[in-house]
Amino acid sequence: MKTPPEENPTTSLKDVDWSDFRDHIATAEQDGSRKWVYPRQVSGRFFRWRTWFSWLLLVIMFAGPFITINGNPLLMMNIVERKFVVLGQIFWPQDMIIFAIAALVGLTGIVIFTAAFGRVWCGWACPQTIMMEMVFRKIEYLVEGDAPQQRALNQASWGAGKLLKKTLKLAIFYALSFLVGNVLLSYIIGWQALYQIITDPPGQHITGLSFMIGFSLLFYGIFARFREQACTFICPYGRFQSVLLDENSIVVAYDHKRGEKRAPIKREHKFAERWQAGLGDCVACNQCVAVCPTGIDIRDGTQMECVHCTACMDACDNVMTKIGAARGLIRYASLNGIERGERLRFTPRLAGYCVVLAALMSLLAVMIFTRADAEATLLRAPGSLFQQMPDGHFSNLYTVRVVNKTSRELPVELRLESPAGTLQVMGGKLVVPPEKLLENSLLVELDSAAMKSGTTPVVIGVYSGGKKLQTLKTAFIGPRN
Ligand code: SF4
Ligand code: SF4
């Protein structure tokens, strides 16, 4: 029988129960140091499909900054200039509400997807998994060999061979990290700005160059050293799992009903004899553990560290094929699927999530399609009150700011709609350059007959091409009676 962990009298905390996999992470040694994971190379149908899919995503990721729609990038998150482009549509800080709704739609989508299909995203589409498992890990296998050779190399004393391999790997890893860092930077500032940083004299772009080096070192640190710890410690998505998954969610799962009781297979034994002897299909070969990049044993059940990379499914399928058993001892399945043979069900919880998602998507669509091409704000000119003109009229001075959200020049006309009076834009016509903000002064004149004592409400229409874009309301200050 398992003895309970002892109380630590100095801290009143329980000591870690190292015999219980849920009491510690798989990559921690008992002295607290990190257990380096050496996953074995894997082959199989899932790995093949993931490889093809990864290539597609990598092409999209690296080509993304150069793809334009209507002259705008596919995706750009320019935090510096507070300008954001999604699918060629420019969004400004004034559109933050749209962004907030879009973020909610994304979050709800993730919740629904995870509740139904577990962490499929992590295994198939997450940039961290793709870069780590499909790019950096493959290079490591090429340079240092499979897991046993890597382990032996790390334990060997330093010599010419080890130095050469480690230097070569470091150089390739750093070059790739530099590339990835630059791609990320071009998603932030655009590839044209990045090109300028690269081609201009270094002194002109100290900040940009610092970011280039910083991002390169960050990615090098993640892919060369931090690795699976990014998924275990940093990524919040893995933590969400415990509240999002239920017994109907599809996850990478070990079929314990079929696999247990596990025992090595003997050459002379037939499967029927194993079953008669009360043994299951798991031949305790540990191949599923050997290939796992997060160092866990999926036979213990669904775990936070599992990124659904499908390596254990391939490894086990290969073993099953070799011993003449059906594939799928480890497969995509739900707990109910394994225990009761149930298929994926559309549960009331999923239905509720879908209703919320549909409502948010409709709201988002309405907001995007009714979004004005320009947005104007009107402020009183600082330090000004009112002036009386020689003809007896009163005037107020304002500052108008117009943001052009389109990629073309936008002529804007301001009309005083109430009360009766005149409106004059200083410097003539307002033509806002594409994707820019224009600031100008505005003089409003009212006849004293149209004014109220103290402040008079004023309504100004913002027009472009004869179409009303916005209504601005402000106060006109005049003398008190
Ligand atoms: S690979 Fe399959 S057979 Fe081998 S230990 Fe894992 S589950 Fe059992
Ligand atoms: S348990 Fe399987 S699917 Fe999960 S991370 Fe490990 S190898 Fe990948």
Short mmCIF file of C-alpha atoms and ligand atoms in Angstrom, two decimals:
data_model
loop_
_atom_site.label_atom_id
_atom_site.label_comp_id
_atom_site.label_asym_id
_atom_site.label_seq_id
_atom_site.Cartn_x
_atom_site.Cartn_y
_atom_site.Cartn_z
CA MET A 1 0.00 0.00 0.00
CA LYS A 2 1.20 3.51 -0.80
CA THR A 3 2.28 5.43 2.32
CA PRO A 4 1.02 9.02 2.56
CA PRO A 5 3.63 11.77 2.16
CA GLU A 6 5.06 13.02 5.44
CA GLU A 7 4.23 16.41 6.93
CA ASN A 8 7.19 18.76 6.92
CA PRO A 9 7.13 20.27 10.45
CA THR A 10 9.21 23.34 9.51
CA THR A 11 6.94 24.54 6.73
CA SER A 12 3.69 22.70 7.47
CA LEU A 13 3.71 21.81 3.74
CA LYS A 14 3.42 18.24 2.59
CA ASP A 15 6.51 16.72 1.02
CA VAL A 16 6.18 15.83 -2.63
CA ASP A 17 4.94 12.31 -3.19
CA TRP A 18 7.34 11.28 -5.96
CA SER A 19 5.48 8.03 -6.53
CA ASP A 20 2.38 10.03 -7.58
CA PHE A 21 2.74 11.58 -11.05
CA ARG A 22 0.11 14.21 -10.20
CA ASP A 23 2.20 15.48 -7.29
CA HIS A 24 5.08 16.79 -9.40
CA ILE A 25 5.83 17.74 -12.97
CA ALA A 26 7.45 15.13 -15.17
CA THR A 27 10.53 17.24 -15.85
CA ALA A 28 11.52 17.87 -12.22
CA GLU A 29 14.18 15.86 -10.42
CA GLN A 30 13.76 15.18 -6.72
CA ASP A 31 16.45 17.76 -5.89
CA GLY A 32 14.41 20.39 -7.78
CA SER A 33 16.69 20.50 -10.82
CA ARG A 34 15.33 20.08 -14.33
CA LYS A 35 15.14 16.67 -15.94
CA TRP A 36 16.16 17.20 -19.56
CA VAL A 37 13.79 15.43 -21.96
CA TYR A 38 15.35 13.42 -24.77
CA PRO A 39 12.37 12.38 -26.92
CA ARG A 40 13.08 9.68 -29.47
CA GLN A 41 12.48 10.34 -33.15
CA VAL A 42 9.02 9.29 -34.20
CA SER A 43 7.50 8.15 -37.47
CA GLY A 44 3.96 7.32 -38.45
CA ARG A 45 0.86 8.59 -40.19
CA PHE A 46 0.05 11.36 -37.70
CA PHE A 47 3.61 12.62 -37.80
CA ARG A 48 3.45 12.64 -41.62
CA TRP A 49 0.17 14.58 -41.67
CA ARG A 50 1.45 17.01 -39.07
CA THR A 51 4.63 17.54 -41.08
CA TRP A 52 2.65 18.50 -44.19
CA PHE A 53 0.34 20.74 -42.21
CA SER A 54 3.31 22.38 -40.45
CA TRP A 55 4.93 23.20 -43.79
CA LEU A 56 1.74 24.90 -44.89
CA LEU A 57 1.55 26.93 -41.67
CA LEU A 58 5.26 27.80 -41.80
CA VAL A 59 4.88 29.10 -45.35
CA ILE A 60 1.91 31.23 -44.26
CA MET A 61 3.79 32.46 -41.18
CA PHE A 62 6.93 33.48 -43.08
CA ALA A 63 5.06 34.88 -46.09
CA GLY A 64 2.45 36.68 -43.93
CA PRO A 65 4.26 40.05 -43.62
CA PHE A 66 4.65 40.25 -47.43
CA ILE A 67 1.02 39.42 -48.29
CA THR A 68 -1.14 42.49 -48.81
CA ILE A 69 -4.87 43.03 -49.24
CA ASN A 70 -5.89 46.38 -50.81
CA GLY A 71 -2.35 47.59 -50.20
CA ASN A 72 -2.47 46.75 -46.48
CA PRO A 73 -0.67 43.83 -44.82
CA LEU A 74 -2.52 40.62 -43.99
CA LEU A 75 -1.72 41.09 -40.32
CA MET A 76 0.14 43.84 -38.49
CA MET A 77 0.10 44.68 -34.80
CA ASN A 78 1.94 48.00 -34.71
CA ILE A 79 1.88 48.73 -31.00
CA VAL A 80 4.37 51.59 -31.47
CA GLU A 81 2.10 53.60 -33.80
CA ARG A 82 -1.07 52.12 -32.31
CA LYS A 83 -2.17 50.87 -35.71
CA PHE A 84 -3.50 47.36 -36.23
CA VAL A 85 -4.26 45.59 -39.50
CA VAL A 86 -6.24 42.36 -39.69
CA LEU A 87 -6.98 40.79 -43.09
CA GLY A 88 -6.13 44.11 -44.76
CA GLN A 89 -8.55 46.12 -42.55
CA ILE A 90 -6.94 48.91 -40.56
CA PHE A 91 -8.00 49.34 -36.96
CA TRP A 92 -7.10 52.35 -34.80
CA PRO A 93 -7.13 52.85 -31.04
CA GLN A 94 -10.63 54.32 -31.60
CA ASP A 95 -11.69 50.83 -32.76
CA MET A 96 -10.65 49.19 -29.50
CA ILE A 97 -14.20 48.12 -28.79
CA ILE A 98 -14.15 46.09 -32.02
CA PHE A 99 -10.88 44.54 -30.91
CA ALA A 100 -12.33 43.72 -27.51
CA ILE A 101 -15.34 41.99 -29.13
CA ALA A 102 -13.00 40.17 -31.54
CA ALA A 103 -10.92 38.99 -28.57
CA LEU A 104 -14.09 37.71 -26.88
CA VAL A 105 -15.11 35.89 -30.08
CA GLY A 106 -11.64 34.32 -30.25
CA LEU A 107 -11.77 33.30 -26.60
CA THR A 108 -15.25 31.78 -26.92
CA GLY A 109 -14.16 29.95 -30.07
CA ILE A 110 -11.19 28.51 -28.19
CA VAL A 111 -13.44 27.46 -25.30
CA ILE A 112 -15.84 25.63 -27.63
CA PHE A 113 -13.09 24.07 -29.66
CA THR A 114 -11.22 22.92 -26.57
CA ALA A 115 -14.36 21.58 -24.90
CA ALA A 116 -15.06 19.49 -28.01
CA PHE A 117 -11.62 18.62 -29.34
CA GLY A 118 -9.18 19.18 -26.46
CA ARG A 119 -5.80 20.65 -27.34
CA VAL A 120 -5.81 19.94 -31.06
CA TRP A 121 -4.58 23.50 -31.55
CA CYS A 122 -1.46 22.86 -29.42
CA GLY A 123 -0.41 19.78 -31.35
CA TRP A 124 -1.25 20.89 -34.87
CA ALA A 125 -1.16 24.66 -35.15
CA CYS A 126 0.56 26.32 -32.18
CA PRO A 127 3.69 28.15 -33.47
CA GLN A 128 5.64 27.01 -30.38
CA THR A 129 4.97 23.31 -31.08
CA ILE A 130 5.51 23.67 -34.81
CA MET A 131 8.82 25.50 -34.49
CA MET A 132 10.02 23.25 -31.67
CA GLU A 133 8.98 19.83 -32.97
CA MET A 134 9.03 20.37 -36.71
CA VAL A 135 12.02 22.68 -37.11
CA PHE A 136 14.43 22.89 -34.14
CA ARG A 137 13.99 19.27 -32.99
CA LYS A 138 14.55 17.94 -36.51
CA ILE A 139 17.76 19.98 -36.83
CA GLU A 140 18.89 18.59 -33.48
CA TYR A 141 18.31 15.02 -34.71
CA LEU A 142 20.27 15.82 -37.87
CA VAL A 143 23.25 17.27 -36.01
CA GLU A 144 23.37 15.19 -32.82
CA GLY A 145 21.42 12.05 -33.73
CA ASP A 146 18.49 10.38 -31.97
CA ALA A 147 17.80 10.55 -28.22
CA PRO A 148 20.43 7.96 -27.08
CA GLN A 149 23.17 9.70 -29.13
CA GLN A 150 22.15 13.10 -27.75
CA ARG A 151 22.27 11.79 -24.20
CA ALA A 152 25.69 10.21 -24.81
CA LEU A 153 26.99 13.41 -26.40
CA ASN A 154 25.90 15.51 -23.44
CA GLN A 155 27.53 13.10 -21.01
CA ALA A 156 30.78 12.85 -23.02
CA SER A 157 33.75 15.01 -22.13
CA TRP A 158 34.57 17.93 -24.41
CA GLY A 159 36.56 17.04 -27.52
CA ALA A 160 36.77 18.17 -31.14
CA GLY A 161 33.69 16.13 -32.17
CA LYS A 162 31.44 17.43 -29.40
CA LEU A 163 32.67 21.01 -29.88
CA LEU A 164 31.96 20.83 -33.60
CA LYS A 165 28.45 19.43 -33.18
CA LYS A 166 27.50 21.82 -30.40
CA THR A 167 28.87 24.86 -32.30
CA LEU A 168 27.10 23.83 -35.49
CA LYS A 169 23.80 23.33 -33.66
CA LEU A 170 24.16 26.63 -31.79
CA ALA A 171 24.93 28.51 -35.01
CA ILE A 172 21.93 27.04 -36.87
CA PHE A 173 19.64 27.56 -33.87
CA TYR A 174 20.74 31.19 -33.52
CA ALA A 175 20.37 31.88 -37.25
CA LEU A 176 16.86 30.42 -37.20
CA SER A 177 15.96 32.34 -34.03
CA PHE A 178 17.18 35.53 -35.74
CA LEU A 179 14.92 34.75 -38.69
CA VAL A 180 11.91 34.02 -36.46
CA GLY A 181 12.61 37.19 -34.43
CA ASN A 182 12.67 39.27 -37.61
CA VAL A 183 9.42 37.73 -38.83
CA LEU A 184 7.80 38.64 -35.53
CA LEU A 185 9.20 42.16 -35.79
CA SER A 186 7.80 42.54 -39.30
CA TYR A 187 4.36 41.55 -37.97
CA ILE A 188 4.74 44.47 -35.55
CA ILE A 189 6.29 47.27 -37.60
CA GLY A 190 5.84 45.96 -41.17
CA TRP A 191 8.52 44.51 -43.44
CA GLN A 192 9.28 47.89 -45.03
CA ALA A 193 10.27 49.38 -41.66
CA LEU A 194 12.30 46.26 -40.88
CA TYR A 195 14.09 46.56 -44.24
CA GLN A 196 14.98 50.15 -43.38
CA ILE A 197 16.43 49.07 -40.03
CA ILE A 198 18.58 46.49 -41.83
CA THR A 199 19.78 48.76 -44.64
CA ASP A 200 20.19 52.14 -42.87
CA PRO A 201 23.32 52.94 -40.84
CA PRO A 202 22.99 51.16 -37.45
CA GLY A 203 23.18 54.45 -35.51
CA GLN A 204 19.79 55.50 -36.93
CA HIS A 205 17.90 52.52 -35.53
CA ILE A 206 19.34 51.68 -32.14
CA THR A 207 15.90 50.76 -30.70
CA GLY A 208 14.96 48.65 -33.72
CA LEU A 209 18.29 46.83 -33.67
CA SER A 210 17.96 46.22 -29.92
CA PHE A 211 14.57 44.59 -30.54
CA MET A 212 16.04 42.46 -33.35
CA ILE A 213 18.74 41.14 -31.05
CA GLY A 214 16.37 40.84 -28.09
CA PHE A 215 13.81 38.79 -30.06
CA SER A 216 16.57 36.57 -31.51
CA LEU A 217 17.98 35.83 -28.04
CA LEU A 218 14.48 35.25 -26.68
CA PHE A 219 13.64 32.68 -29.36
CA TYR A 220 17.04 31.07 -29.06
CA GLY A 221 16.46 30.71 -25.30
CA ILE A 222 12.98 29.24 -25.86
CA PHE A 223 13.88 26.71 -28.56
CA ALA A 224 17.36 25.75 -27.42
CA ARG A 225 16.81 25.63 -23.64
CA PHE A 226 13.33 26.42 -22.35
CA ARG A 227 11.43 24.13 -24.76
CA GLU A 228 8.49 22.20 -23.27
CA GLN A 229 8.66 24.37 -20.13
CA ALA A 230 7.07 27.17 -22.18
CA CYS A 231 3.94 25.01 -22.54
CA THR A 232 4.02 23.78 -18.96
CA PHE A 233 4.82 27.01 -17.09
CA ILE A 234 4.12 29.98 -19.35
CA CYS A 235 1.22 29.18 -21.67
CA PRO A 236 -2.10 29.83 -19.89
CA TYR A 237 -3.99 27.68 -22.40
CA GLY A 238 -2.73 24.44 -20.87
CA ARG A 239 -4.03 25.57 -17.49
CA PHE A 240 -7.48 26.31 -18.94
CA GLN A 241 -7.76 22.66 -19.90
CA SER A 242 -8.73 21.49 -16.45
CA VAL A 243 -11.87 23.66 -16.52
CA LEU A 244 -12.69 23.26 -20.21
CA LEU A 245 -12.36 19.54 -20.69
CA ASP A 246 -14.97 17.08 -19.58
CA GLU A 247 -15.58 13.38 -20.11
CA ASN A 248 -16.94 14.07 -23.62
CA SER A 249 -13.94 16.07 -24.87
CA ILE A 250 -11.74 14.42 -27.48
CA VAL A 251 -8.19 14.10 -26.20
CA VAL A 252 -5.12 11.99 -26.88
CA ALA A 253 -6.05 9.06 -24.68
CA TYR A 254 -4.78 5.65 -23.74
CA ASP A 255 -7.49 2.99 -23.96
CA HIS A 256 -6.95 1.56 -20.50
CA LYS A 257 -9.81 -0.92 -20.92
CA ARG A 258 -8.05 -2.47 -23.86
CA GLY A 259 -4.48 -1.94 -22.68
CA GLU A 260 -4.60 -3.12 -19.07
CA LYS A 261 -3.25 -5.20 -17.51
CA ARG A 262 0.02 -4.37 -19.22
CA ALA A 263 2.83 -6.88 -19.50
CA PRO A 264 5.70 -7.55 -21.93
CA ILE A 265 4.82 -9.83 -24.79
CA LYS A 266 6.60 -13.10 -25.22
CA ARG A 267 7.39 -14.38 -28.68
CA GLU A 268 5.57 -17.67 -28.17
CA HIS A 269 2.39 -16.02 -26.77
CA LYS A 270 -0.62 -15.34 -28.93
CA PHE A 271 -2.97 -12.44 -28.18
CA ALA A 272 -5.84 -14.75 -27.30
CA GLU A 273 -3.63 -16.33 -24.65
CA ARG A 274 -2.75 -12.89 -23.24
CA TRP A 275 -6.42 -12.02 -22.85
CA GLN A 276 -7.19 -15.39 -21.30
CA ALA A 277 -4.41 -14.72 -18.84
CA GLY A 278 -6.07 -11.40 -17.94
CA LEU A 279 -3.51 -9.28 -19.78
CA GLY A 280 -4.28 -6.35 -22.07
CA ASP A 281 -2.77 -5.13 -25.34
CA CYS A 282 -0.17 -2.83 -23.76
CA VAL A 283 3.11 -4.67 -23.97
CA ALA A 284 4.83 -2.26 -21.59
CA CYS A 285 7.43 -1.33 -24.19
CA ASN A 286 7.45 2.33 -23.03
CA GLN A 287 7.75 3.59 -26.60
CA CYS A 288 4.93 6.06 -25.96
CA VAL A 289 6.92 7.56 -23.09
CA ALA A 290 10.21 7.52 -25.01
CA VAL A 291 8.85 9.75 -27.80
CA CYS A 292 6.95 12.21 -25.61
CA PRO A 293 8.49 15.70 -25.88
CA THR A 294 7.03 16.69 -22.50
CA GLY A 295 8.32 13.59 -20.72
CA ILE A 296 4.96 12.25 -19.52
CA ASP A 297 3.36 8.82 -19.59
CA ILE A 298 -0.01 9.16 -21.31
CA ARG A 299 -1.08 5.84 -19.76
CA ASP A 300 -1.48 7.75 -16.47
CA GLY A 301 -4.38 9.68 -18.03
CA THR A 302 -4.92 13.20 -19.40
CA GLN A 303 -2.30 15.56 -18.03
CA MET A 304 -1.69 19.29 -18.17
CA GLU A 305 1.71 18.79 -19.84
CA CYS A 306 0.27 16.88 -22.83
CA VAL A 307 0.35 19.10 -25.92
CA HIS A 308 -1.48 16.54 -28.07
CA CYS A 309 1.48 16.18 -30.40
CA THR A 310 0.33 12.65 -31.38
CA ALA A 311 3.87 11.22 -31.08
CA CYS A 312 2.72 8.58 -28.57
CA MET A 313 -0.14 7.59 -30.91
CA ASP A 314 2.30 6.96 -33.74
CA ALA A 315 4.78 5.14 -31.51
CA CYS A 316 2.10 2.85 -30.10
CA ASP A 317 0.53 2.25 -33.53
CA ASN A 318 3.94 1.12 -34.77
CA VAL A 319 4.24 -1.32 -31.85
CA MET A 320 0.71 -2.64 -32.38
CA THR A 321 1.36 -3.15 -36.09
CA LYS A 322 4.58 -5.01 -35.29
CA ILE A 323 2.88 -7.42 -32.90
CA GLY A 324 -0.16 -7.89 -35.14
CA ALA A 325 -2.71 -6.03 -33.03
CA ALA A 326 -5.16 -3.31 -34.10
CA ARG A 327 -3.87 0.27 -34.08
CA GLY A 328 -5.38 2.88 -31.77
CA LEU A 329 -4.48 1.70 -28.28
CA ILE A 330 -3.52 5.36 -27.84
CA ARG A 331 -5.85 7.49 -29.98
CA TYR A 332 -8.06 10.53 -30.19
CA ALA A 333 -10.98 9.61 -27.91
CA SER A 334 -13.09 10.93 -25.06
CA LEU A 335 -13.25 9.33 -21.63
CA ASN A 336 -16.87 8.34 -22.34
CA GLY A 337 -15.75 7.05 -25.74
CA ILE A 338 -13.28 4.71 -24.07
CA GLU A 339 -15.38 3.67 -21.11
CA ARG A 340 -18.81 3.45 -22.78
CA GLY A 341 -18.01 3.46 -26.49
CA GLU A 342 -19.83 6.81 -26.95
CA ARG A 343 -19.14 9.10 -29.92
CA LEU A 344 -18.61 12.87 -29.62
CA ARG A 345 -21.84 14.38 -28.29
CA PHE A 346 -23.26 17.88 -28.68
CA THR A 347 -23.77 18.54 -24.96
CA PRO A 348 -25.92 21.36 -23.50
CA ARG A 349 -22.67 23.02 -22.38
CA LEU A 350 -21.41 23.08 -25.98
CA ALA A 351 -24.78 24.38 -27.19
CA GLY A 352 -24.61 27.23 -24.63
CA TYR A 353 -21.09 28.17 -25.77
CA CYS A 354 -22.25 28.15 -29.42
CA VAL A 355 -25.15 30.52 -28.66
CA VAL A 356 -22.76 32.97 -26.95
CA LEU A 357 -20.30 32.66 -29.85
CA ALA A 358 -23.00 33.27 -32.48
CA ALA A 359 -24.22 36.37 -30.60
CA LEU A 360 -20.70 37.78 -30.29
CA MET A 361 -19.92 37.06 -33.94
CA SER A 362 -23.09 38.82 -35.08
CA LEU A 363 -22.22 41.83 -32.94
CA LEU A 364 -18.69 41.87 -34.35
CA ALA A 365 -19.95 41.64 -37.95
CA VAL A 366 -22.37 44.55 -37.37
CA MET A 367 -19.61 46.66 -35.82
CA ILE A 368 -17.15 45.96 -38.66
CA PHE A 369 -19.66 46.59 -41.45
CA THR A 370 -21.03 49.77 -39.89
CA ARG A 371 -17.59 51.12 -39.04
CA ALA A 372 -17.13 54.64 -40.47
CA ASP A 373 -14.24 55.41 -42.84
CA ALA A 374 -13.25 58.33 -40.63
CA GLU A 375 -13.58 59.30 -37.03
CA ALA A 376 -13.56 62.90 -35.87
CA THR A 377 -13.19 64.45 -32.43
CA LEU A 378 -13.81 68.05 -31.53
CA LEU A 379 -12.17 69.90 -28.67
CA ARG A 380 -12.31 73.51 -27.60
CA ALA A 381 -9.07 75.36 -28.45
CA PRO A 382 -7.09 75.51 -25.20
CA GLY A 383 -7.32 78.80 -23.34
CA SER A 384 -10.03 80.30 -25.56
CA LEU A 385 -13.47 81.47 -24.47
CA PHE A 386 -15.43 83.53 -27.04
CA GLN A 387 -14.92 86.57 -29.22
CA GLN A 388 -17.39 89.22 -30.31
CA MET A 389 -17.08 90.12 -33.99
CA PRO A 390 -17.54 93.70 -35.31
CA ASP A 391 -20.92 92.67 -36.79
CA GLY A 392 -22.18 91.58 -33.34
CA HIS A 393 -21.81 87.84 -33.92
CA PHE A 394 -19.96 85.68 -31.44
CA SER A 395 -17.29 83.14 -32.33
CA ASN A 396 -15.71 80.10 -30.66
CA LEU A 397 -12.49 78.40 -31.72
CA TYR A 398 -12.20 74.58 -31.74
CA THR A 399 -9.64 71.96 -32.69
CA VAL A 400 -10.91 69.17 -34.90
CA ARG A 401 -9.05 65.85 -35.30
CA VAL A 402 -9.99 63.47 -38.08
CA VAL A 403 -8.59 59.93 -38.41
CA ASN A 404 -8.73 58.45 -41.90
CA LYS A 405 -9.17 54.69 -41.46
CA THR A 406 -8.94 53.95 -45.16
CA SER A 407 -5.90 53.55 -47.43
CA ARG A 408 -7.04 56.40 -49.76
CA GLU A 409 -7.21 60.17 -49.38
CA LEU A 410 -10.42 61.24 -47.71
CA PRO A 411 -11.95 64.70 -48.32
CA VAL A 412 -13.98 65.64 -45.26
CA GLU A 413 -16.57 68.39 -44.96
CA LEU A 414 -17.89 69.79 -41.69
CA ARG A 415 -21.37 71.35 -41.63
CA LEU A 416 -22.94 73.31 -38.79
CA GLU A 417 -26.33 71.67 -38.36
CA SER A 418 -27.69 73.56 -35.38
CA PRO A 419 -28.20 76.28 -34.40
CA ALA A 420 -28.01 78.58 -37.43
CA GLY A 421 -24.61 80.16 -37.93
CA THR A 422 -21.42 79.72 -39.90
CA LEU A 423 -18.54 77.25 -39.69
CA GLN A 424 -15.13 77.89 -41.12
CA VAL A 425 -12.26 75.41 -41.33
CA MET A 426 -8.95 77.25 -41.09
CA GLY A 427 -6.68 76.67 -44.03
CA GLY A 428 -9.43 75.64 -46.45
CA LYS A 429 -10.59 72.11 -47.28
CA LEU A 430 -9.96 69.14 -45.04
CA VAL A 431 -8.30 66.31 -46.98
CA VAL A 432 -7.03 63.57 -44.67
CA PRO A 433 -4.12 61.52 -46.08
CA PRO A 434 -4.56 57.72 -46.10
CA GLU A 435 -4.28 56.06 -42.67
CA LYS A 436 -3.35 59.38 -41.06
CA LEU A 437 -4.70 61.78 -38.47
CA LEU A 438 -5.27 65.40 -39.46
CA GLU A 439 -5.67 68.20 -36.94
CA ASN A 440 -7.09 71.60 -37.81
CA SER A 441 -8.69 74.67 -36.26
CA LEU A 442 -12.36 75.40 -36.67
CA LEU A 443 -14.20 78.69 -36.16
CA VAL A 444 -17.93 78.67 -35.39
CA GLU A 445 -19.89 81.91 -35.50
CA LEU A 446 -23.39 82.34 -34.07
CA ASP A 447 -25.77 85.24 -34.07
CA SER A 448 -26.65 86.35 -30.52
CA ALA A 449 -30.30 85.62 -31.36
CA ALA A 450 -29.44 81.92 -31.81
CA MET A 451 -27.50 81.73 -28.56
CA LYS A 452 -28.61 80.83 -25.08
CA SER A 453 -27.24 82.49 -21.99
CA GLY A 454 -23.82 80.98 -21.11
CA THR A 455 -23.49 77.83 -23.23
CA THR A 456 -25.36 76.85 -26.37
CA PRO A 457 -25.40 73.24 -27.63
CA VAL A 458 -23.91 72.97 -31.13
CA VAL A 459 -24.29 70.08 -33.57
CA ILE A 460 -21.79 69.58 -36.43
CA GLY A 461 -22.12 66.96 -39.16
CA VAL A 462 -19.04 65.24 -40.61
CA TYR A 463 -19.50 64.41 -44.32
CA SER A 464 -17.42 62.79 -47.04
CA GLY A 465 -18.55 62.48 -50.65
CA GLY A 466 -21.98 63.79 -49.62
CA LYS A 467 -22.41 60.95 -47.10
CA LYS A 468 -22.76 61.69 -43.43
CA LEU A 469 -20.12 59.87 -41.40
CA GLN A 470 -20.63 61.22 -37.91
CA THR A 471 -22.42 63.77 -35.76
CA LEU A 472 -20.35 65.85 -33.35
CA LYS A 473 -21.87 67.62 -30.38
CA THR A 474 -20.16 70.39 -28.47
CA ALA A 475 -20.89 73.54 -26.48
CA PHE A 476 -20.62 77.12 -27.71
CA ILE A 477 -19.65 79.56 -24.99
CA GLY A 478 -21.12 83.05 -25.00
CA PRO A 479 -21.86 85.86 -22.57
CA ARG A 480 -24.40 85.35 -19.78
CA ASN A 481 -27.44 87.56 -19.94
S1 SF4 B 1 3.61 2.18 -26.79
FE1 SF4 B 1 1.65 1.19 -26.59
S2 SF4 B 1 2.20 -0.87 -26.03
FE2 SF4 B 1 4.02 0.32 -25.67
S3 SF4 B 1 3.87 0.94 -23.54
FE3 SF4 B 1 2.92 2.56 -24.72
S4 SF4 B 1 0.76 2.02 -24.71
FE4 SF4 B 1 1.87 0.19 -24.12
S1 SF4 B 2 1.43 12.32 -24.14
FE1 SF4 B 2 1.51 11.89 -26.33
S2 SF4 B 2 0.36 13.54 -27.28
FE2 SF4 B 2 0.80 14.17 -25.20
S3 SF4 B 2 2.67 15.36 -25.38
FE3 SF4 B 2 3.28 13.27 -24.91
S4 SF4 B 2 3.60 12.29 -26.87
FE4 SF4 B 2 2.49 14.18 -27.27
#
